[in-house]
C-alpha cells in the first residue's frame, strides 16, 4: 500500500498541526521583537527653563507636540540637569558622572570657548561608546560643546555621525558687530562666525542659524529612516533657545511670547516631526524618547531669556531655577500614558537607564552617579535616587535629600554678586516651598546635620579629575 501523501488522518488534525506551526513561528517572531534592543532618542534643549512648556504651565508658548509627549508618556516634576551651564551639563549627561569627576568644569572659565584647547577626556566612556558595544548605530545632531578640536569631536566619542555646531551659537562673535547685549535684540547671522560641522568637516561658516532647527530635524529623520531595523541612539541637542534667537520664516513672528516663543515653538515642531517619523517607521514600541534641557533660563537676557516658572533664579545658579528643568519620557506600551513622577531624577540617570535597558555594562573602574530610572518609568517601584548634589563649577553649593535642600553657599547665576558662604546652611522644604523663599533651618537641626553628613561623605569620596576647561590654544 502506498503511503498517504500527507501523514495526517483527518482534516482537523492537519488544521491543528498547521496552526501550531504558525503559532510557533509567530511566537518566535514576538520573542525576537521582545528581545530587540530599544532605540534611544534624547532631545535636549539649550537654556530652556522649567516654566517654558505648555505642559509645565507656560501661558503663551504653544508646545502641542511636547504636551502630547507628556500626555502619552511621563512628566517629571523634579528633574535636574547636573550643572547650571552648557559644557559640564552635557559632559554629565553623556558620561553619567558629576562634571567634577571628569574635570569638565572650572571656576575661571565656566564652559569651553573657541580658543579652548581641552575637551572631554578620552578615558571617559560616553553613552554612545557604551551602546556601540551592543551594536547600536549612533548620531549626534546638534550642539556638542565638549571640545571642538578634532580629537574631542562626537565622531571620536562613539558617534557614527555628527551634524551641528561644535559650541554655543553666541560664540565666535565678529569684532565689528554691535557691542554689548543689544546685539541679541536684533541678531543677524553675520554677527557670529560659528561654524557648522558634518562629522569632522566644516561645511558652513557662519552657520545659517535661522535654518538650524529645520536642518537638524531633517537630519534626525533621515538617520531614523536609515536605521529603522537596528537599535540606535539619536542625540539631538538643539541650538536654541540659547541666545541669539533665530527662527525660520515659518515660525518667526508667530508666537504670542515673541521671538523666544517662536524658537521654542519651532523646537516643539521639530520634536513632533521626529516623533511622527518614529511612528511612521513602525518603531514607536521599540523607542524610548527623553526630552530635557541642559540648564535653566538665561535671565540676564530679559525677554530673550526663558522662565523658570515659580522656581528661583536661572542659568548659572544652584538655586532651583538654574538646574531643575523639564523632563519627559515617552515609550508607547511601556510607559503609562499621562504618568507624573515626583521622584528625584536627573540627566545623569538617562545614561544609566539606557545602559541598563541595552544590557550594556557601565565602566567598572570609576564611580557612576546616574541611577537606573526603570522602576519610575515603568511604574514598578520607587525611584532609586535619594540624593542630588548641586555644583557650581568645581564647588559643591547645595544638596537635596527627599524634599529638603540645604545651601552651603549661594550666588546669583550671573552678575557682580559674590558667593555667600552660609555658616549655618539655608534649608528649604521643596515640597512646601518650591520657590525657596522660607528658610526652615532653625526648625530642622536634625535634617541639617544629616545633610551635612551626606555632603561630607560625598566630598571625601569624590576623586576629582584634572580640569579641562582652562587650557587655551597657543597662538603663534
Ligand atoms: Mg545651556
Short mmCIF file of C-alpha atoms and ligand atoms in Angstrom, two decimals:
data_model
loop_
_atom_site.label_atom_id
_atom_site.label_comp_id
_atom_site.label_asym_id
_atom_site.label_seq_id
_atom_site.Cartn_x
_atom_site.Cartn_y
_atom_site.Cartn_z
CA UNK A 1 0.00 0.00 0.00
CA UNK A 2 1.23 3.44 -0.86
CA UNK A 3 1.88 5.84 1.99
CA UNK A 4 -0.65 8.69 2.13
CA UNK A 5 0.68 11.91 0.59
CA UNK A 6 0.10 13.76 3.88
CA UNK A 7 0.70 11.88 7.15
CA UNK A 8 -2.46 13.12 8.92
CA UNK A 9 -5.52 11.03 9.47
CA UNK A 10 -8.04 13.85 9.44
CA UNK A 11 -8.54 17.41 8.28
CA UNK A 12 -8.89 18.50 11.89
CA UNK A 13 -5.51 17.01 12.78
CA UNK A 14 -3.93 18.75 9.81
CA UNK A 15 -5.53 22.03 10.84
CA UNK A 16 -4.21 21.68 14.40
CA UNK A 17 -0.65 20.93 13.33
CA UNK A 18 -0.53 23.74 10.77
CA UNK A 19 -1.97 26.16 13.37
CA UNK A 20 0.68 25.05 15.85
CA UNK A 21 3.38 25.70 13.26
CA UNK A 22 2.01 29.20 12.66
CA UNK A 23 1.77 29.84 16.39
CA UNK A 24 5.39 28.76 16.89
CA UNK A 25 6.57 30.99 14.06
CA UNK A 26 4.51 33.88 15.42
CA UNK A 27 5.77 33.48 18.98
CA UNK A 28 9.37 33.21 17.71
CA UNK A 29 8.80 36.49 15.91
CA UNK A 30 7.29 38.06 19.06
CA UNK A 31 10.19 36.80 21.15
CA UNK A 32 12.57 38.29 18.62
CA UNK A 33 10.80 41.65 18.72
CA UNK A 34 10.59 41.36 22.52
CA UNK A 35 14.37 40.80 22.61
CA UNK A 36 15.08 43.64 20.23
CA UNK A 37 17.18 46.25 21.97
CA UNK A 38 15.35 49.56 22.37
CA UNK A 39 16.23 52.70 20.45
CA UNK A 40 17.05 55.80 22.46
CA UNK A 41 16.29 59.35 21.38
CA UNK A 42 17.42 62.26 23.55
CA UNK A 43 16.00 65.66 22.62
CA UNK A 44 17.95 68.27 24.55
CA UNK A 45 17.05 71.97 24.60
CA UNK A 46 19.60 74.67 25.41
CA UNK A 47 18.70 77.12 28.20
CA UNK A 48 15.01 76.17 28.23
CA UNK A 49 13.51 76.97 31.63
CA UNK A 50 11.33 74.86 33.90
CA UNK A 51 8.34 77.07 33.06
CA UNK A 52 8.74 77.31 29.28
CA UNK A 53 6.48 74.50 28.02
CA UNK A 54 2.70 74.30 27.93
CA UNK A 55 2.82 71.06 29.93
CA UNK A 56 4.81 72.89 32.64
CA UNK A 57 2.31 75.73 32.80
CA UNK A 58 3.54 78.38 30.36
CA UNK A 59 0.52 80.52 29.43
CA UNK A 60 1.60 81.77 25.99
CA UNK A 61 4.26 79.47 24.48
CA UNK A 62 2.44 76.83 22.42
CA UNK A 63 4.06 73.39 22.60
CA UNK A 64 1.40 70.90 21.44
CA UNK A 65 3.91 68.21 20.46
CA UNK A 66 5.81 68.15 23.74
CA UNK A 67 2.48 68.42 25.59
CA UNK A 68 1.37 65.34 23.65
CA UNK A 69 4.63 63.58 24.56
CA UNK A 70 3.84 64.30 28.23
CA UNK A 71 0.21 63.16 27.82
CA UNK A 72 1.27 59.89 26.19
CA UNK A 73 4.28 59.39 28.46
CA UNK A 74 5.69 60.51 31.78
CA UNK A 75 6.36 64.01 33.06
CA UNK A 76 8.87 64.55 35.87
CA UNK A 77 8.23 67.38 38.31
CA UNK A 78 11.66 67.12 39.99
CA UNK A 79 14.11 66.52 37.16
CA UNK A 80 17.55 68.16 37.21
CA UNK A 81 20.40 68.92 34.86
CA UNK A 82 23.70 68.03 36.51
CA UNK A 83 25.11 71.54 36.08
CA UNK A 84 23.75 75.04 35.52
CA UNK A 85 25.76 75.80 32.36
CA UNK A 86 26.27 74.06 29.00
CA UNK A 87 29.62 72.22 28.94
CA UNK A 88 29.53 70.49 32.35
CA UNK A 89 25.84 69.68 31.93
CA UNK A 90 26.45 67.90 28.61
CA UNK A 91 29.52 66.08 29.97
CA UNK A 92 27.38 64.72 32.81
CA UNK A 93 24.52 63.65 30.51
CA UNK A 94 26.87 61.68 28.27
CA UNK A 95 29.04 60.09 30.99
CA UNK A 96 26.58 59.66 33.89
CA UNK A 97 29.10 61.41 36.16
CA UNK A 98 29.24 64.71 38.01
CA UNK A 99 31.46 67.06 35.96
CA UNK A 100 33.88 67.42 38.87
CA UNK A 101 34.87 63.77 38.33
CA UNK A 102 35.89 64.22 34.69
CA UNK A 103 37.23 67.76 35.04
CA UNK A 104 34.65 69.29 32.67
CA UNK A 105 34.18 72.33 34.92
CA UNK A 106 36.20 75.31 36.07
CA UNK A 107 35.91 78.27 38.42
CA UNK A 108 37.51 80.64 35.90
CA UNK A 109 36.04 79.56 32.55
CA UNK A 110 32.63 78.07 33.09
CA UNK A 111 32.34 76.45 29.64
CA UNK A 112 34.54 75.70 26.63
CA UNK A 113 35.23 78.57 24.21
CA UNK A 114 36.53 78.66 20.61
CA UNK A 115 40.06 79.26 21.99
CA UNK A 116 39.85 76.33 24.42
CA UNK A 117 42.38 73.55 23.97
CA UNK A 118 40.59 70.98 26.14
CA UNK A 119 37.61 68.69 25.88
CA UNK A 120 36.05 65.52 27.22
CA UNK A 121 38.93 63.27 28.31
CA UNK A 122 39.40 60.23 26.09
CA UNK A 123 39.27 57.85 29.04
CA UNK A 124 35.68 58.83 29.77
CA UNK A 125 33.07 56.41 28.45
CA UNK A 126 30.23 58.19 26.67
CA UNK A 127 26.72 56.83 26.32
CA UNK A 128 27.42 56.39 22.59
CA UNK A 129 30.62 54.41 23.26
CA UNK A 130 28.85 52.17 25.77
CA UNK A 131 25.99 51.48 23.33
CA UNK A 132 28.41 50.77 20.47
CA UNK A 133 29.45 47.64 22.41
CA UNK A 134 25.88 46.43 21.83
CA UNK A 135 25.87 47.21 18.13
CA UNK A 136 23.97 50.49 18.23
CA UNK A 137 24.03 52.99 15.37
CA UNK A 138 24.72 56.41 16.90
CA UNK A 139 24.28 60.01 15.83
CA UNK A 140 24.70 63.41 17.45
CA UNK A 141 22.75 66.08 15.61
CA UNK A 142 23.15 69.49 17.20
CA UNK A 143 25.37 71.39 19.64
CA UNK A 144 28.32 69.43 21.00
CA UNK A 145 30.27 71.75 23.33
CA UNK A 146 32.57 69.05 24.72
CA UNK A 147 35.65 70.14 22.76
CA UNK A 148 35.88 71.38 19.16
CA UNK A 149 39.42 70.21 18.35
CA UNK A 150 39.48 67.07 16.16
CA UNK A 151 40.36 64.69 18.99
CA UNK A 152 37.29 65.75 21.02
CA UNK A 153 34.55 65.72 18.38
CA UNK A 154 31.50 63.42 18.59
CA UNK A 155 32.97 61.11 15.95
CA UNK A 156 35.85 60.45 18.38
CA UNK A 157 33.42 59.82 21.22
CA UNK A 158 31.31 56.95 19.94
CA UNK A 159 29.05 58.75 17.46
CA UNK A 160 29.00 57.34 13.92
CA UNK A 161 27.59 60.58 12.58
CA UNK A 162 27.68 64.23 13.60
CA UNK A 163 25.94 67.29 12.21
CA UNK A 164 25.88 70.52 14.19
CA UNK A 165 27.62 73.37 15.98
CA UNK A 166 30.76 72.49 17.97
CA UNK A 167 29.92 75.08 20.67
CA UNK A 168 27.35 77.73 21.55
CA UNK A 169 25.64 79.82 18.86
CA UNK A 170 26.75 83.09 20.53
CA UNK A 171 30.46 82.27 20.24
CA UNK A 172 32.89 83.44 17.54
CA UNK A 173 31.35 86.89 17.55
CA UNK A 174 32.75 89.12 14.80
CA UNK A 175 34.86 92.00 16.06
CA UNK A 176 32.86 94.78 14.41
CA UNK A 177 29.40 93.55 15.41
CA UNK A 178 27.47 95.92 17.65
CA UNK A 179 28.81 95.81 21.17
CA UNK A 180 27.00 94.70 24.28
CA UNK A 181 23.80 92.84 24.82
CA UNK A 182 21.88 94.90 22.25
CA UNK A 183 23.35 92.61 19.60
CA UNK A 184 20.92 89.95 20.80
CA UNK A 185 17.83 92.15 20.39
CA UNK A 186 18.19 92.25 16.63
CA UNK A 187 20.52 89.37 15.81
CA UNK A 188 21.90 88.88 12.29
CA UNK A 189 23.57 85.70 11.05
CA UNK A 190 26.75 87.57 10.13
CA UNK A 191 27.37 88.79 13.71
CA UNK A 192 28.76 85.36 14.58
CA UNK A 193 31.26 83.13 12.77
CA UNK A 194 30.16 79.93 14.49
CA UNK A 195 30.80 77.00 12.11
CA UNK A 196 28.52 74.11 11.13
CA UNK A 197 30.21 70.71 11.06
CA UNK A 198 29.37 67.44 9.38
CA UNK A 199 31.38 64.69 11.03
CA UNK A 200 34.80 66.35 11.42
CA UNK A 201 34.43 68.70 8.43
CA UNK A 202 33.33 72.32 8.50
CA UNK A 203 30.61 72.73 5.88
CA UNK A 204 29.40 76.28 6.57
CA UNK A 205 30.64 79.43 8.29
CA UNK A 206 28.90 81.33 9.62
CA UNK A 207 26.24 78.71 10.24
CA UNK A 208 22.91 79.91 8.90
CA UNK A 209 21.16 79.90 12.25
CA UNK A 210 17.53 80.51 11.18
CA UNK A 211 17.51 77.16 9.35
CA UNK A 212 19.35 75.13 12.02
CA UNK A 213 16.31 73.63 13.74
CA UNK A 214 14.78 72.68 10.39
CA UNK A 215 18.03 71.10 9.18
CA UNK A 216 18.60 69.23 12.45
CA UNK A 217 15.09 67.84 12.12
CA UNK A 218 15.70 66.64 8.55
CA UNK A 219 18.99 65.02 9.59
CA UNK A 220 17.35 63.30 12.56
CA UNK A 221 14.51 61.93 10.42
CA UNK A 222 16.99 60.70 7.82
CA UNK A 223 19.00 58.89 10.48
CA UNK A 224 15.87 57.24 11.90
CA UNK A 225 14.84 56.06 8.41
CA UNK A 226 18.31 54.64 7.71
CA UNK A 227 18.43 52.76 11.00
CA UNK A 228 14.83 51.65 11.43
CA UNK A 229 15.78 47.97 11.51
CA UNK A 230 18.61 48.12 14.06
CA UNK A 231 18.99 49.63 17.52
CA UNK A 232 20.08 53.25 17.54
CA UNK A 233 20.95 56.20 19.76
CA UNK A 234 19.91 59.58 18.40
CA UNK A 235 21.06 62.57 20.45
CA UNK A 236 19.59 65.90 19.33
CA UNK A 237 20.99 68.83 21.35
CA UNK A 238 19.19 71.83 19.84
CA UNK A 239 20.96 75.19 19.41
CA UNK A 240 18.07 77.11 21.00
CA UNK A 241 16.54 78.81 22.94
CA UNK A 242 20.14 79.85 23.79
CA UNK A 243 20.69 83.42 22.54
CA UNK A 244 21.00 84.71 19.84
CA UNK A 245 17.48 83.62 18.96
CA UNK A 246 16.74 82.72 15.34
CA UNK A 247 13.54 81.18 13.99
CA UNK A 248 12.81 80.17 10.40
CA UNK A 249 10.38 82.24 8.30
CA UNK A 250 7.56 79.83 9.06
CA UNK A 251 7.83 80.45 12.83
CA UNK A 252 9.23 83.99 13.07
CA UNK A 253 6.70 86.47 14.40
CA UNK A 254 4.08 83.82 15.17
CA UNK A 255 4.23 83.24 18.92
CA UNK A 256 2.31 85.32 21.47
CA UNK A 257 5.55 85.08 23.53
CA UNK A 258 7.58 86.94 20.89
CA UNK A 259 10.89 85.77 19.44
CA UNK A 260 11.68 83.50 22.40
CA UNK A 261 8.30 81.81 21.88
CA UNK A 262 8.97 81.50 18.12
CA UNK A 263 12.14 79.47 18.67
CA UNK A 264 10.62 77.25 21.38
CA UNK A 265 7.58 76.62 19.18
CA UNK A 266 9.86 75.68 16.28
CA UNK A 267 11.74 73.27 18.55
CA UNK A 268 8.38 71.81 19.60
CA UNK A 269 7.51 71.36 15.91
CA UNK A 270 10.84 69.57 15.45
CA UNK A 271 10.14 67.22 18.36
CA UNK A 272 6.73 66.49 16.79
CA UNK A 273 8.29 65.70 13.40
CA UNK A 274 10.85 63.36 14.97
CA UNK A 275 8.15 61.55 16.97
CA UNK A 276 5.99 61.31 13.83
CA UNK A 277 8.86 59.69 11.94
CA UNK A 278 9.33 57.16 14.77
CA UNK A 279 5.64 56.27 14.45
CA UNK A 280 5.74 56.20 10.66
CA UNK A 281 8.69 53.79 10.64
CA UNK A 282 6.70 51.46 12.91
CA UNK A 283 9.30 51.53 15.70
CA UNK A 284 7.47 53.51 18.38
CA UNK A 285 7.13 50.42 20.57
CA UNK A 286 10.89 49.93 20.45
CA UNK A 287 11.84 53.53 21.13
CA UNK A 288 12.36 55.41 24.38
CA UNK A 289 12.40 59.18 23.90
CA UNK A 290 13.62 61.65 26.52
CA UNK A 291 13.20 65.41 26.40
CA UNK A 292 15.04 67.80 28.73
CA UNK A 293 17.16 70.95 28.88
CA UNK A 294 20.85 71.46 29.69
CA UNK A 295 20.21 74.17 32.30
CA UNK A 296 17.72 76.82 33.36
CA UNK A 297 16.81 80.05 31.57
CA UNK A 298 19.39 82.78 30.95
CA UNK A 299 17.62 85.52 32.90
CA UNK A 300 20.27 88.09 32.03
CA UNK A 301 18.63 88.47 28.64
CA UNK A 302 15.24 89.63 29.89
CA UNK A 303 12.57 88.82 27.27
CA UNK A 304 15.17 86.95 25.18
CA UNK A 305 15.68 84.56 28.07
CA UNK A 306 13.18 81.97 29.29
CA UNK A 307 11.34 81.38 32.52
CA UNK A 308 11.95 79.03 35.42
CA UNK A 309 8.25 79.36 36.35
CA UNK A 310 7.88 79.57 40.11
CA UNK A 311 11.48 78.49 40.72
CA UNK A 312 14.12 80.89 41.99
CA UNK A 313 16.92 82.24 39.76
CA UNK A 314 18.11 80.72 36.48
CA UNK A 315 21.05 79.53 34.40
CA UNK A 316 24.42 79.66 36.17
CA UNK A 317 22.94 79.30 39.66
CA UNK A 318 22.41 76.43 42.10
CA UNK A 319 19.02 77.82 43.12
CA UNK A 320 16.31 75.57 41.69
CA UNK A 321 15.75 77.70 38.57
CA UNK A 322 19.30 77.08 37.41
CA UNK A 323 19.12 73.31 37.46
CA UNK A 324 15.56 72.00 37.72
CA UNK A 325 14.36 71.58 34.14
CA UNK A 326 11.57 69.94 32.17
CA UNK A 327 11.94 66.16 31.96
CA UNK A 328 9.72 63.98 29.75
CA UNK A 329 9.94 60.29 28.86
CA UNK A 330 7.88 58.52 26.18
CA UNK A 331 7.69 54.88 25.18
CA UNK A 332 4.29 53.61 23.99
CA UNK A 333 3.26 50.34 25.58
CA UNK A 334 5.98 50.58 28.24
CA UNK A 335 5.45 53.94 29.94
CA UNK A 336 1.93 54.59 31.15
CA UNK A 337 0.26 57.49 29.35
CA UNK A 338 -0.19 60.59 31.45
CA UNK A 339 2.10 59.45 34.27
CA UNK A 340 3.57 62.14 36.53
CA UNK A 341 6.59 61.36 38.69
CA UNK A 342 7.63 63.40 41.70
CA UNK A 343 10.69 61.20 42.21
CA UNK A 344 14.07 62.85 42.21
CA UNK A 345 15.76 62.27 38.84
CA UNK A 346 18.46 63.89 36.72
CA UNK A 347 20.14 63.83 33.34
CA UNK A 348 22.92 61.50 34.59
CA UNK A 349 20.21 58.91 35.19
CA UNK A 350 19.47 58.85 31.44
CA UNK A 351 22.97 57.37 30.95
CA UNK A 352 22.40 54.58 33.47
CA UNK A 353 18.85 53.87 32.28
CA UNK A 354 19.88 53.45 28.64
CA UNK A 355 22.80 51.18 29.57
CA UNK A 356 20.58 49.05 31.75
CA UNK A 357 17.89 48.67 29.05
CA UNK A 358 20.50 47.83 26.41
CA UNK A 359 22.25 45.34 28.69
CA UNK A 360 25.49 47.30 28.35
CA UNK A 361 27.91 47.44 31.25
CA UNK A 362 28.97 50.75 32.74
CA UNK A 363 32.71 51.17 33.23
CA UNK A 364 33.59 49.35 36.46
CA UNK A 365 36.78 51.26 37.31
CA UNK A 366 35.09 54.54 38.24
CA UNK A 367 32.13 55.98 40.06
CA UNK A 368 28.94 56.42 38.04
CA UNK A 369 26.50 58.92 39.54
CA UNK A 370 23.47 58.03 37.42
CA UNK A 371 20.84 55.55 38.62
CA UNK A 372 18.53 53.38 36.53
CA UNK A 373 15.15 55.13 36.15
CA UNK A 374 13.49 51.88 35.05
CA UNK A 375 11.31 51.43 38.17
CA UNK A 376 10.00 55.00 37.85
CA UNK A 377 9.46 54.90 34.08
CA UNK A 378 7.65 51.57 34.09
CA UNK A 379 5.67 52.09 37.30
CA UNK A 380 7.50 49.25 39.04
CA UNK A 381 8.55 50.95 42.25
CA UNK A 382 10.12 53.95 43.85
CA UNK A 383 12.97 55.89 42.33
CA UNK A 384 16.48 54.87 43.33
CA UNK A 385 17.83 58.38 43.69
CA UNK A 386 17.55 59.98 47.11
CA UNK A 387 20.39 62.49 46.87
CA UNK A 388 21.36 65.19 44.44
CA UNK A 389 24.43 67.44 44.74
CA UNK A 390 24.34 70.94 43.24
CA UNK A 391 27.74 72.04 41.99
CA UNK A 392 28.61 75.45 40.69
CA UNK A 393 31.74 74.89 38.62
CA UNK A 394 34.12 72.91 40.87
CA UNK A 395 32.42 73.72 44.17
CA UNK A 396 29.58 71.97 45.92
CA UNK A 397 27.00 74.61 46.85
CA UNK A 398 23.95 72.61 47.90
CA UNK A 399 22.45 69.17 48.43
CA UNK A 400 18.95 67.74 48.21
CA UNK A 401 17.69 64.70 50.06
CA UNK A 402 13.98 63.90 49.82
CA UNK A 403 12.09 67.20 49.95
CA UNK A 404 14.84 69.07 51.83
CA UNK A 405 17.57 71.15 50.20
CA UNK A 406 20.45 72.71 52.12
CA UNK A 407 22.51 75.55 50.62
CA UNK A 408 26.06 75.80 51.97
CA UNK A 409 26.84 78.55 49.51
CA UNK A 410 24.63 80.72 47.28
CA UNK A 411 25.26 83.08 44.39
CA UNK A 412 23.26 84.61 41.54
CA UNK A 413 23.74 82.90 38.19
CA UNK A 414 25.46 85.90 36.62
CA UNK A 415 26.36 89.44 37.57
CA UNK A 416 28.63 91.01 40.15
CA UNK A 417 27.18 89.43 43.26
CA UNK A 418 29.85 87.46 45.15
CA UNK A 419 29.38 83.97 46.51
CA UNK A 420 27.99 83.88 50.02
CA UNK A 421 29.06 81.10 52.38
CA UNK A 422 26.47 80.17 54.98
CA UNK A 423 27.94 79.12 58.32
CA UNK A 424 24.53 77.85 59.16
CA UNK A 425 23.26 76.45 55.84
CA UNK A 426 19.92 77.63 54.47
CA UNK A 427 17.30 74.90 54.45
CA UNK A 428 14.21 74.73 52.24
CA UNK A 429 11.41 72.19 52.06
CA UNK A 430 10.94 71.96 48.29
CA UNK A 431 7.57 70.24 48.64
CA UNK A 432 6.11 73.07 50.73
CA UNK A 433 8.22 75.80 49.19
CA UNK A 434 9.48 75.04 45.67
CA UNK A 435 10.34 78.73 45.22
CA UNK A 436 12.93 78.59 48.06
CA UNK A 437 11.52 81.57 49.93
CA UNK A 438 11.29 80.37 53.51
CA UNK A 439 14.39 79.17 55.33
CA UNK A 440 13.35 76.48 57.82
CA UNK A 441 16.84 75.65 59.11
CA UNK A 442 16.07 76.51 62.72
CA UNK A 443 13.10 74.12 62.79
CA UNK A 444 15.08 71.13 61.50
CA UNK A 445 18.55 70.89 63.04
CA UNK A 446 18.42 67.10 62.65
CA UNK A 447 17.79 67.37 58.90
CA UNK A 448 20.62 69.86 58.53
CA UNK A 449 23.00 67.60 60.43
CA UNK A 450 22.07 64.65 58.23
CA UNK A 451 22.55 66.66 55.02
CA UNK A 452 25.92 67.95 56.25
CA UNK A 453 26.95 64.34 56.85
CA UNK A 454 25.89 63.35 53.32
CA UNK A 455 27.97 66.19 51.89
CA UNK A 456 31.00 65.20 53.95
CA UNK A 457 30.68 61.58 52.82
CA UNK A 458 30.42 62.68 49.18
CA UNK A 459 33.31 65.17 49.43
CA UNK A 460 35.74 62.71 50.90
CA UNK A 461 34.86 60.06 48.31
CA UNK A 462 34.97 62.18 45.14
CA UNK A 463 38.08 61.75 43.02
CA UNK A 464 38.46 64.99 41.10
CA UNK A 465 39.63 64.79 37.51
CA UNK A 466 42.20 67.21 36.02
CA UNK A 467 40.44 70.41 34.91
CA UNK A 468 39.75 70.52 31.17
CA UNK A 469 38.29 73.98 30.54
CA UNK A 470 41.20 76.25 31.33
CA UNK A 471 43.86 75.46 28.78
CA UNK A 472 43.84 77.71 25.69
CA UNK A 473 45.05 77.12 22.18
CA UNK A 474 48.51 78.65 21.87
CA UNK A 475 48.53 81.42 19.29
CA UNK A 476 51.60 81.71 17.05
MG1 LIG B 1 22.77 75.87 28.05
#
